[in-house]
Short mmCIF file of C-alpha atoms in Angstrom, two decimals:
data_model
loop_
_atom_site.label_atom_id
_atom_site.label_comp_id
_atom_site.label_asym_id
_atom_site.label_seq_id
_atom_site.Cartn_x
_atom_site.Cartn_y
_atom_site.Cartn_z
CA MET A 67 -0.38 -20.92 -26.43
CA ALA A 68 -2.13 -19.78 -23.26
CA SER A 69 -0.65 -20.41 -19.92
CA ALA A 70 -2.15 -22.90 -17.50
CA ALA A 71 -3.40 -19.69 -15.09
CA GLU A 72 -4.92 -18.32 -18.47
CA GLN A 73 -6.47 -21.39 -19.41
CA LEU A 74 -8.10 -21.99 -15.62
CA ALA A 75 -9.29 -18.43 -15.66
CA ALA A 76 -10.94 -18.91 -19.20
CA ASN A 77 -12.99 -21.91 -17.52
CA MET A 78 -13.80 -20.22 -14.64
CA ASN A 79 -17.95 -20.23 -14.28
CA PHE A 80 -20.58 -20.26 -11.52
CA GLY A 81 -20.44 -24.37 -11.56
CA ALA A 82 -16.92 -23.96 -10.27
CA PHE A 83 -17.84 -21.21 -7.66
CA GLN A 84 -20.37 -23.89 -6.56
CA LYS A 85 -17.42 -26.39 -5.98
CA ALA A 86 -15.39 -23.89 -3.98
CA THR A 87 -16.41 -25.07 -0.40
CA GLU A 88 -13.67 -23.29 1.05
CA LEU A 89 -14.51 -19.97 -0.50
CA HIS A 90 -17.59 -20.12 0.84
CA LYS A 91 -16.52 -20.40 3.91
CA ARG A 92 -14.15 -17.69 3.61
CA ILE A 93 -17.16 -15.37 2.01
CA LEU A 94 -19.40 -16.41 4.88
CA PHE A 95 -16.78 -15.50 7.74
CA THR A 96 -16.39 -11.93 6.00
CA ILE A 97 -20.04 -11.27 5.95
CA ILE A 98 -20.84 -12.34 9.35
CA ALA A 99 -17.46 -10.06 10.77
CA MET A 100 -18.76 -6.84 8.60
CA ILE A 101 -22.26 -7.28 10.25
CA VAL A 102 -20.63 -7.54 13.65
CA TYR A 103 -18.87 -4.47 12.99
CA ARG A 104 -21.44 -2.37 11.89
CA LEU A 105 -23.63 -3.43 15.02
CA GLY A 106 -20.89 -2.19 16.92
CA THR A 107 -20.87 1.31 15.44
CA TYR A 108 -24.34 1.32 16.75
CA ILE A 109 -23.51 1.05 20.49
CA PRO A 110 -22.79 4.21 22.02
CA ILE A 111 -20.33 4.58 25.08
CA PRO A 112 -21.99 4.95 28.43
CA GLY A 113 -22.29 8.38 30.00
CA ILE A 114 -23.20 10.74 27.33
CA ASP A 115 -25.93 12.37 26.22
CA PRO A 116 -26.81 11.52 22.29
CA VAL A 117 -29.00 14.19 21.64
CA ALA A 118 -26.77 16.75 22.84
CA PHE A 119 -23.83 15.30 21.56
CA ALA A 120 -25.73 14.92 17.91
CA GLN A 121 -26.32 18.88 18.09
CA ALA A 122 -22.51 19.27 19.21
CA PHE A 123 -21.59 16.94 16.50
CA GLN A 124 -23.37 19.02 13.50
CA GLY A 125 -20.96 21.88 13.93
CA GLN A 126 -17.81 19.97 12.97
CA ALA A 127 -19.06 17.76 10.69
CA GLN A 128 -17.45 19.31 8.00
CA GLY A 129 -13.77 19.08 9.69
CA ILE A 130 -11.51 16.18 10.74
CA LEU A 131 -14.54 14.78 12.70
CA GLY A 132 -16.66 14.13 9.64
CA MET A 133 -13.74 12.73 8.00
CA PHE A 134 -13.25 10.44 10.54
CA ASN A 135 -17.38 10.02 11.02
CA MET A 136 -17.23 8.78 7.08
CA PHE A 137 -14.65 6.39 7.56
CA SER A 138 -15.90 4.82 10.41
CA GLY A 139 -19.66 4.59 9.10
CA GLY A 140 -21.11 7.15 11.62
CA ALA A 141 -19.80 5.86 14.65
CA VAL A 142 -18.40 9.54 15.65
CA GLU A 143 -21.78 11.21 15.14
CA ARG A 144 -23.45 8.73 18.01
CA MET A 145 -20.07 8.34 19.69
CA ALA A 146 -20.35 4.75 19.40
CA ILE A 147 -17.67 2.48 20.67
CA PHE A 148 -15.72 1.69 17.46
CA SER A 149 -15.70 5.81 16.99
CA LEU A 150 -11.82 5.77 16.64
CA ASN A 151 -12.23 2.91 14.14
CA VAL A 152 -8.61 1.38 12.84
CA MET A 153 -7.03 5.03 12.69
CA PRO A 154 -4.97 4.22 15.32
CA TYR A 155 -3.48 0.98 13.75
CA ILE A 156 -2.97 2.57 10.06
CA SER A 157 -0.85 5.36 12.01
CA ALA A 158 1.00 2.74 13.76
CA SER A 159 1.19 0.88 10.67
CA ILE A 160 3.04 3.67 8.65
CA ILE A 161 5.30 4.87 11.42
CA VAL A 162 6.48 1.71 12.06
CA GLN A 163 6.84 1.35 8.19
CA LEU A 164 8.44 4.79 8.56
CA LEU A 165 10.89 3.65 11.04
CA GLY A 166 11.35 0.22 8.93
CA THR A 167 13.59 2.22 6.50
CA VAL A 168 15.41 4.81 8.54
CA TYR A 169 16.45 2.68 12.34
CA PRO A 170 18.67 0.38 11.56
CA PRO A 171 17.70 -2.46 13.93
CA TRP A 172 13.93 -2.64 12.15
CA GLU A 173 15.39 -1.92 8.60
CA LYS A 174 17.48 -5.58 9.29
CA LEU A 175 14.15 -7.34 10.72
CA ARG A 176 12.49 -6.09 7.80
CA LYS A 177 15.17 -6.56 5.03
CA GLU A 178 16.69 -10.15 6.77
CA GLY A 179 14.51 -11.35 9.47
CA GLY A 180 11.81 -13.01 7.10
CA GLU A 181 8.76 -14.06 8.45
CA ALA A 182 10.10 -13.98 12.42
CA GLY A 183 11.01 -10.69 11.34
CA ARG A 184 7.66 -9.45 9.90
CA LYS A 185 5.81 -10.74 12.49
CA THR A 186 8.16 -8.91 15.20
CA LEU A 187 7.45 -5.77 13.16
CA ASN A 188 3.81 -6.92 13.08
CA GLN A 189 3.66 -7.12 16.97
CA TYR A 190 5.66 -3.59 17.43
CA THR A 191 2.78 -1.82 15.43
CA ARG A 192 -0.04 -3.45 17.66
CA TYR A 193 1.85 -2.19 20.68
CA LEU A 194 1.81 0.99 19.22
CA THR A 195 -1.64 0.92 18.21
CA VAL A 196 -2.29 0.21 22.00
CA ALA A 197 -0.46 3.82 22.96
CA LEU A 198 -2.04 5.57 19.93
CA ALA A 199 -5.19 4.55 21.26
CA LEU A 200 -5.18 5.46 24.78
CA VAL A 201 -3.97 8.53 23.95
CA GLN A 202 -6.46 9.54 21.19
CA SER A 203 -9.21 8.01 23.45
CA PHE A 204 -7.80 9.97 26.63
CA ALA A 205 -8.07 13.19 24.62
CA ILE A 206 -11.90 12.66 23.75
CA ALA A 207 -12.45 11.65 27.02
CA SER A 208 -11.38 15.00 28.19
CA GLY A 209 -12.82 16.94 25.69
CA LEU A 210 -16.55 15.52 26.33
CA ALA A 211 -16.30 16.23 30.14
CA ALA A 212 -15.04 19.65 28.95
CA SER A 213 -18.17 20.36 27.24
CA PRO A 214 -21.01 21.27 29.33
CA GLY A 215 -24.17 19.28 28.66
CA LEU A 216 -22.74 16.00 27.05
CA VAL A 217 -21.44 13.83 29.76
CA LEU A 218 -24.41 13.31 32.22
CA ASN A 219 -21.86 12.63 35.19
CA PRO A 220 -18.59 13.81 34.50
CA GLY A 221 -15.82 12.71 36.56
CA PRO A 222 -12.93 9.79 36.85
CA PHE A 223 -15.23 6.87 35.91
CA PHE A 224 -16.17 8.76 32.82
CA MET A 225 -12.68 8.61 32.09
CA VAL A 226 -11.74 5.33 32.57
CA SER A 227 -14.57 3.86 31.22
CA THR A 228 -14.66 5.82 28.01
CA VAL A 229 -10.59 5.19 27.30
CA VAL A 230 -10.82 1.61 28.38
CA THR A 231 -14.13 1.14 25.71
CA LEU A 232 -13.00 3.25 22.95
CA THR A 233 -9.20 1.64 23.38
CA GLY A 234 -10.81 -1.90 23.35
CA GLY A 235 -13.50 -1.23 19.98
CA THR A 236 -10.05 0.01 18.36
CA LEU A 237 -8.10 -3.43 19.85
CA PHE A 238 -11.19 -5.59 19.04
CA LEU A 239 -11.56 -3.88 15.08
CA MET A 240 -7.84 -4.66 14.53
CA TRP A 241 -8.22 -8.12 15.73
CA LEU A 242 -10.91 -8.63 13.48
CA GLY A 243 -9.46 -6.96 10.44
CA GLU A 244 -6.29 -9.50 10.86
CA GLN A 245 -9.33 -12.31 11.26
CA ILE A 246 -10.81 -11.40 7.94
CA THR A 247 -7.45 -10.90 5.85
CA SER A 248 -6.61 -14.48 7.40
CA ARG A 249 -10.10 -16.56 7.52
CA GLY A 250 -12.14 -13.87 4.79
CA VAL A 251 -11.31 -12.78 1.77
CA GLY A 252 -9.52 -9.69 1.14
CA ASN A 253 -7.38 -7.40 3.27
CA GLY A 254 -9.56 -7.15 6.51
CA ILE A 255 -8.43 -3.58 7.83
CA SER A 256 -9.39 -1.87 4.13
CA LEU A 257 -12.67 -3.98 4.21
CA LEU A 258 -13.32 -2.23 7.69
CA ILE A 259 -12.79 1.36 5.88
CA PHE A 260 -14.61 0.14 3.04
CA ALA A 261 -17.71 -0.94 4.87
CA GLY A 262 -17.90 2.18 6.82
CA ILE A 263 -17.72 4.62 3.65
CA VAL A 264 -20.48 2.36 1.61
CA ALA A 265 -22.36 2.56 4.93
CA VAL A 266 -22.25 6.32 4.95
CA LEU A 267 -22.70 6.84 0.93
CA PRO A 268 -26.52 6.06 0.62
CA ARG A 269 -26.97 9.40 3.18
CA GLY A 270 -24.80 11.47 0.43
CA LEU A 271 -26.89 10.33 -2.46
CA TRP A 272 -30.58 11.09 -0.44
CA GLN A 273 -28.98 14.42 0.57
CA MET A 274 -28.22 15.16 -2.92
CA PHE A 275 -31.75 13.97 -4.02
CA SER A 276 -33.08 15.96 -1.15
CA MET A 277 -31.41 19.34 -2.45
CA THR A 278 -32.57 18.50 -5.81
CA ARG A 279 -36.11 18.28 -4.30
CA THR A 280 -36.31 21.29 -2.52
CA GLY A 281 -34.77 23.24 -5.40
CA SER A 282 -31.27 24.09 -3.97
CA LEU A 283 -29.73 21.55 -6.34
CA SER A 284 -30.68 21.86 -10.05
CA ALA A 285 -31.45 18.59 -11.84
CA THR A 286 -28.75 19.16 -14.41
CA ALA A 287 -26.82 19.53 -11.64
CA MET A 288 -27.42 16.02 -10.00
CA PHE A 289 -27.13 13.98 -13.49
CA LEU A 290 -23.92 16.33 -13.92
CA ILE A 291 -22.22 14.99 -10.61
CA ILE A 292 -23.60 11.14 -11.27
CA ALA A 293 -22.60 11.56 -14.52
CA ILE A 294 -19.04 12.36 -13.51
CA ALA A 295 -18.80 10.12 -10.34
CA VAL A 296 -19.42 7.42 -13.06
CA ALA A 297 -16.38 8.63 -14.83
CA VAL A 298 -14.30 8.66 -12.07
CA VAL A 299 -14.80 5.40 -11.63
CA PHE A 300 -13.97 3.82 -14.99
CA ALA A 301 -11.01 5.77 -14.83
CA ILE A 302 -9.42 5.09 -11.44
CA VAL A 303 -10.45 0.77 -12.30
CA PHE A 304 -8.11 1.55 -15.69
CA MET A 305 -5.65 3.44 -13.82
CA GLU A 306 -5.36 0.95 -10.96
CA ARG A 307 -5.10 -1.91 -13.37
CA SER A 308 -2.38 -0.32 -15.34
CA GLN A 309 0.92 -1.11 -15.01
CA ARG A 310 4.45 -0.94 -16.56
CA ARG A 311 6.09 -4.51 -17.05
CA LEU A 312 9.43 -4.42 -17.24
CA LEU A 313 11.04 -7.53 -19.13
CA VAL A 314 13.59 -9.81 -16.75
CA GLN A 315 15.84 -12.20 -18.48
CA TYR A 316 17.73 -15.03 -16.67
CA PRO A 317 20.92 -16.25 -18.09
CA LYS A 318 21.36 -20.17 -19.56
CA ARG A 319 23.29 -22.46 -16.95
CA GLN A 320 25.25 -25.63 -17.05
CA GLN A 321 23.48 -28.34 -14.77
CA GLY A 322 24.87 -31.84 -15.95
CA ASN A 323 24.72 -32.68 -19.39
CA ARG A 324 22.05 -29.87 -20.68
CA MET A 325 21.61 -26.35 -20.09
CA VAL A 326 18.89 -25.05 -17.76
CA GLY A 327 17.46 -21.50 -17.49
CA GLY A 328 17.37 -19.07 -20.22
CA ASP A 329 13.86 -17.83 -19.01
CA THR A 330 12.09 -14.58 -19.27
CA SER A 331 9.65 -12.95 -16.68
CA PHE A 332 8.20 -9.34 -16.13
CA LEU A 333 8.83 -7.02 -13.28
CA PRO A 334 5.29 -4.71 -12.88
CA LEU A 335 5.36 -1.69 -11.87
CA LYS A 336 2.20 -0.22 -10.86
CA ILE A 337 1.02 3.40 -11.68
CA ASN A 338 -0.54 4.24 -8.14
CA THR A 339 1.99 2.19 -6.56
CA ALA A 340 0.79 4.39 -3.07
CA GLY A 341 -2.44 3.43 -3.14
CA VAL A 342 -5.11 5.52 -1.03
CA ILE A 343 -3.14 6.67 1.53
CA PRO A 344 -1.57 10.42 -0.27
CA PRO A 345 -5.39 11.42 -0.29
CA ILE A 346 -5.93 10.12 3.77
CA PHE A 347 -3.07 12.08 4.53
CA ALA A 348 -3.65 15.22 2.68
CA SER A 349 -7.32 15.36 4.18
CA SER A 350 -6.40 14.97 7.40
CA LEU A 351 -3.68 17.85 7.84
CA LEU A 352 -6.21 20.32 5.50
CA LEU A 353 -8.98 19.28 8.17
CA LEU A 354 -6.98 19.80 11.22
CA PRO A 355 -6.67 23.95 10.82
CA THR A 356 -10.39 24.09 10.47
CA THR A 357 -11.38 21.78 13.18
CA ALA A 358 -8.99 23.58 15.83
CA MET A 359 -10.84 27.31 14.86
CA GLY A 360 -14.14 25.54 15.42
CA PHE A 361 -12.95 24.32 19.02
CA LEU A 362 -11.67 27.96 19.56
CA ALA A 363 -14.41 29.89 18.10
CA THR A 364 -15.69 30.88 20.84
CA ALA A 365 -12.55 32.11 22.15
CA GLU A 366 -10.92 35.96 22.16
CA LEU A 367 -8.04 35.86 19.83
CA PRO A 368 -5.39 38.11 20.18
CA SER A 369 -5.30 41.62 17.58
CA TRP A 370 -2.37 39.85 15.76
CA ALA A 371 -4.24 36.26 14.96
CA GLU A 372 -7.53 37.96 13.71
CA TRP A 373 -6.29 37.24 10.04
CA LEU A 374 -6.53 33.67 11.30
CA PRO A 375 -10.40 32.92 10.90
CA THR A 376 -10.05 34.34 7.09
CA VAL A 377 -7.33 32.07 6.16
CA VAL A 378 -8.68 28.70 7.87
CA GLY A 379 -12.35 29.51 6.47
CA GLN A 380 -10.72 29.47 2.96
CA LEU A 381 -9.46 25.63 3.57
CA GLN A 382 -13.02 24.56 3.59
CA HIS A 383 -14.22 21.65 1.31
CA GLY A 384 -14.76 23.16 -2.15
CA ARG A 385 -12.66 26.64 -1.58
CA PRO A 386 -9.65 27.40 -3.96
CA LEU A 387 -7.29 27.77 -1.44
CA PHE A 388 -8.18 24.01 -0.12
CA MET A 389 -8.29 22.51 -3.41
CA LEU A 390 -4.65 24.22 -3.96
CA PHE A 391 -3.06 23.09 -0.65
CA TYR A 392 -5.04 19.55 -1.71
CA GLY A 393 -3.31 18.63 -4.92
CA ALA A 394 -0.31 19.95 -3.78
CA LEU A 395 -0.25 17.68 -0.59
CA ILE A 396 -1.86 14.87 -2.73
CA ILE A 397 1.11 14.99 -5.29
CA PHE A 398 3.97 15.20 -2.50
CA PHE A 399 2.37 12.05 -0.80
CA CYS A 400 2.55 10.15 -3.87
CA PHE A 401 6.29 10.76 -4.18
CA PHE A 402 7.11 10.00 -0.39
CA TYR A 403 5.10 6.82 0.39
CA THR A 404 6.15 5.31 -3.18
CA SER A 405 9.65 5.80 -2.01
CA ILE A 406 8.88 3.88 1.12
CA VAL A 407 7.08 0.90 -0.06
CA PHE A 408 9.45 0.33 -3.14
CA ASN A 409 13.34 0.41 -2.88
CA PRO A 410 14.77 0.51 -5.99
CA GLU A 411 18.28 -0.77 -4.85
CA GLU A 412 16.53 -3.79 -2.86
CA THR A 413 14.52 -4.90 -5.99
CA ALA A 414 18.23 -4.74 -8.15
CA GLU A 415 20.23 -6.45 -5.46
CA ASN A 416 17.42 -9.07 -5.16
CA LEU A 417 17.54 -9.49 -8.98
CA ARG A 418 21.50 -9.52 -9.15
CA LYS A 419 21.10 -12.05 -6.53
CA TYR A 420 18.97 -14.11 -8.28
CA GLY A 421 20.62 -14.10 -11.74
CA GLY A 422 18.06 -12.00 -13.10
CA PHE A 423 18.91 -8.34 -15.21
CA LEU A 424 17.20 -5.85 -17.53
CA PRO A 425 18.13 -6.54 -21.26
CA GLY A 426 20.68 -3.57 -22.26
CA ILE A 427 21.00 -2.45 -18.32
CA ARG A 428 23.97 -3.61 -16.33
CA PRO A 429 22.94 -5.59 -13.14
CA GLY A 430 23.53 -3.60 -9.74
CA ARG A 431 23.48 -0.18 -9.61
CA ARG A 432 22.85 1.07 -12.99
CA THR A 433 20.21 -1.11 -12.34
CA ALA A 434 18.66 0.56 -9.49
CA GLU A 435 19.40 4.16 -11.44
CA TYR A 436 16.67 2.83 -14.37
CA LEU A 437 14.21 1.64 -11.60
CA ASP A 438 14.45 4.61 -9.70
CA PHE A 439 14.17 6.54 -13.08
CA VAL A 440 11.34 4.22 -14.42
CA LEU A 441 9.21 4.55 -11.15
CA THR A 442 9.71 8.68 -10.91
CA ARG A 443 8.12 9.11 -14.72
CA LEU A 444 4.96 6.00 -13.60
CA THR A 445 4.46 8.01 -10.23
CA VAL A 446 4.51 11.38 -11.79
CA ILE A 447 1.31 9.93 -13.88
CA GLY A 448 0.07 8.49 -10.78
CA ALA A 449 0.38 11.84 -8.91
CA ALA A 450 -1.60 13.36 -11.51
CA TYR A 451 -4.18 10.63 -11.60
CA ILE A 452 -5.10 10.43 -7.90
CA ALA A 453 -4.99 14.57 -7.86
CA ALA A 454 -7.63 14.68 -10.56
CA VAL A 455 -10.00 12.32 -9.34
CA CYS A 456 -9.86 13.54 -5.56
CA LEU A 457 -9.91 17.37 -6.93
CA LEU A 458 -12.71 17.13 -9.57
CA PRO A 459 -14.98 16.02 -7.18
CA GLU A 460 -14.15 18.60 -4.71
CA ALA A 461 -14.61 21.05 -7.00
CA LEU A 462 -18.43 19.98 -7.39
CA ILE A 463 -18.74 19.40 -3.66
CA GLY A 464 -17.98 23.74 -3.90
CA PHE A 465 -19.54 24.61 -7.13
CA TYR A 466 -22.81 23.01 -6.12
CA ASN A 467 -22.63 22.60 -2.47
CA ALA A 468 -22.59 18.55 -2.48
CA PRO A 469 -21.96 16.31 0.11
CA PHE A 470 -18.23 15.62 0.98
CA TYR A 471 -19.39 11.89 1.26
CA LEU A 472 -19.39 11.34 -2.50
CA GLY A 473 -15.59 13.24 -2.54
CA GLY A 474 -12.33 11.72 -4.37
CA THR A 475 -11.01 9.80 -1.32
CA SER A 476 -14.35 7.58 -0.69
CA ILE A 477 -14.93 6.35 -4.31
CA LEU A 478 -11.10 5.96 -4.50
CA ILE A 479 -10.94 3.92 -1.58
CA VAL A 480 -14.60 2.14 -2.33
CA VAL A 481 -13.27 1.14 -6.03
CA SER A 482 -9.80 -0.18 -4.96
CA VAL A 483 -10.73 -2.34 -2.34
CA THR A 484 -13.39 -3.81 -4.31
CA MET A 485 -11.10 -4.67 -7.12
CA ASP A 486 -8.76 -6.20 -4.52
CA THR A 487 -10.93 -8.11 -2.81
CA VAL A 488 -12.20 -9.74 -6.59
CA THR A 489 -9.42 -10.40 -7.35
CA GLN A 490 -8.71 -12.68 -4.48
CA ILE A 491 -11.94 -14.46 -4.53
CA GLN A 492 -10.30 -14.84 -8.58
CA SER A 493 -7.32 -16.49 -7.14
CA HIS A 494 -9.03 -18.59 -4.61
CA LEU A 495 -10.95 -19.90 -7.47
CA LEU A 496 -7.80 -20.23 -9.44
CA ALA A 497 -6.56 -22.29 -6.56
CA HIS A 498 -9.15 -24.62 -6.10
CA GLN A 499 -9.43 -25.45 -9.91
CA TYR A 500 -5.85 -26.39 -9.93
CA GLU A 501 -5.95 -28.40 -6.95
CA GLY A 502 -8.82 -30.13 -8.57
CA LEU A 503 -6.40 -30.74 -11.81
CA ILE A 504 -3.98 -32.49 -9.22
CA LYS A 505 -6.50 -34.60 -7.91
CA LYS A 506 -7.47 -36.00 -11.29
CA SER A 507 -3.93 -36.08 -12.73
CA LYS A 508 -3.08 -39.01 -9.47
CA LEU A 509 -6.40 -40.78 -9.99
CA ARG A 510 -5.52 -41.13 -13.44
CA GLY A 511 -1.74 -41.85 -12.53
CA ALA A 512 -3.13 -44.68 -9.72
CA ARG A 513 -5.47 -46.29 -12.39
CA ALA A 514 -3.11 -46.43 -15.26
CA ARG A 515 -0.79 -48.72 -12.56
#
């Protein structure tokens, strides 16, 4: 027999969506917030020469600036007020999560603080975001001021205005993302990154079509790239929805004159617990040497460092050395981040506290060991899947010289965020229908009386 949630899901239709006025407001708010975000990516910071900066950016377009430009929806190449995007917030969140596992006071807040502890950690994340944004914006302002021809009037006023503008843009996006999460649909920060990537994807497709038209890319290669991209999307959908469900049983107990309990539930373990964090971290680390060598291109290297340009040149998109290190770092970060977001000992303790147990496994330490064993095997599969999804487009980029906007990282983020947003919309529809059923049952009870 189908559960109540399954029955509601089966009855969802366009009529149910029309009646969900609260969901309409949430979707409208999300759309307006996305429009505001996109407008901000076209407003340049004051005091720079847009033409000179665009020419200078082309030399670093394949480095880490190109990746940040993709995540920011083209704001970096225009040096807009949202150039930093939400990257300082993401970095701060990761640092707070890491310290929450090794720093005892924060670990206590995370485990025992409840809602108040979560709010305190979120406040620490905001403070750290401000600090990181100030450091990064000062570095950008210094780099711009030191480059001849990029700044119209370099000086203290330009430094201060650039730092304030870029930091304020990041803080505004952090606030906007939190507003989308609470008043809109989906995870706000993820949706902002999603919007940036989607905004530059048409450019990548247009570049590919232009390459085909000029003859630098064959029509067969273009169709092969499109076919593989579609296959990657299907693979991501399948793997992101895949999970290992562990049966959890609760013992029966005497309550008065009757027996209660004896229920069963499932503990779902995702194959890809780490999400999209591993490819983002791996790309950032690998693009740092390339970007650094780009800034040192005009400098005269000592004799002992003359080999650096050759080695760093192999760390470009699509090169064999890049793909080797890229795959290794993705696998490493998959295991590393999974160990942070899922704690087998804590999960086993929570099961024991509420009387649940895995059939055939003793509660406590043995349950934690079994969860760690299962999660390790799942992470092996998940790491191999993410590495394959990210490396296959990289191979096409290297072989056919395709735009790296079509890389596996961007496709993975777009598909994952889309699936999460659709799931949240469905949950809002289910909640609306459930409230409608409760109201109808209350009306029937009132009429019966």
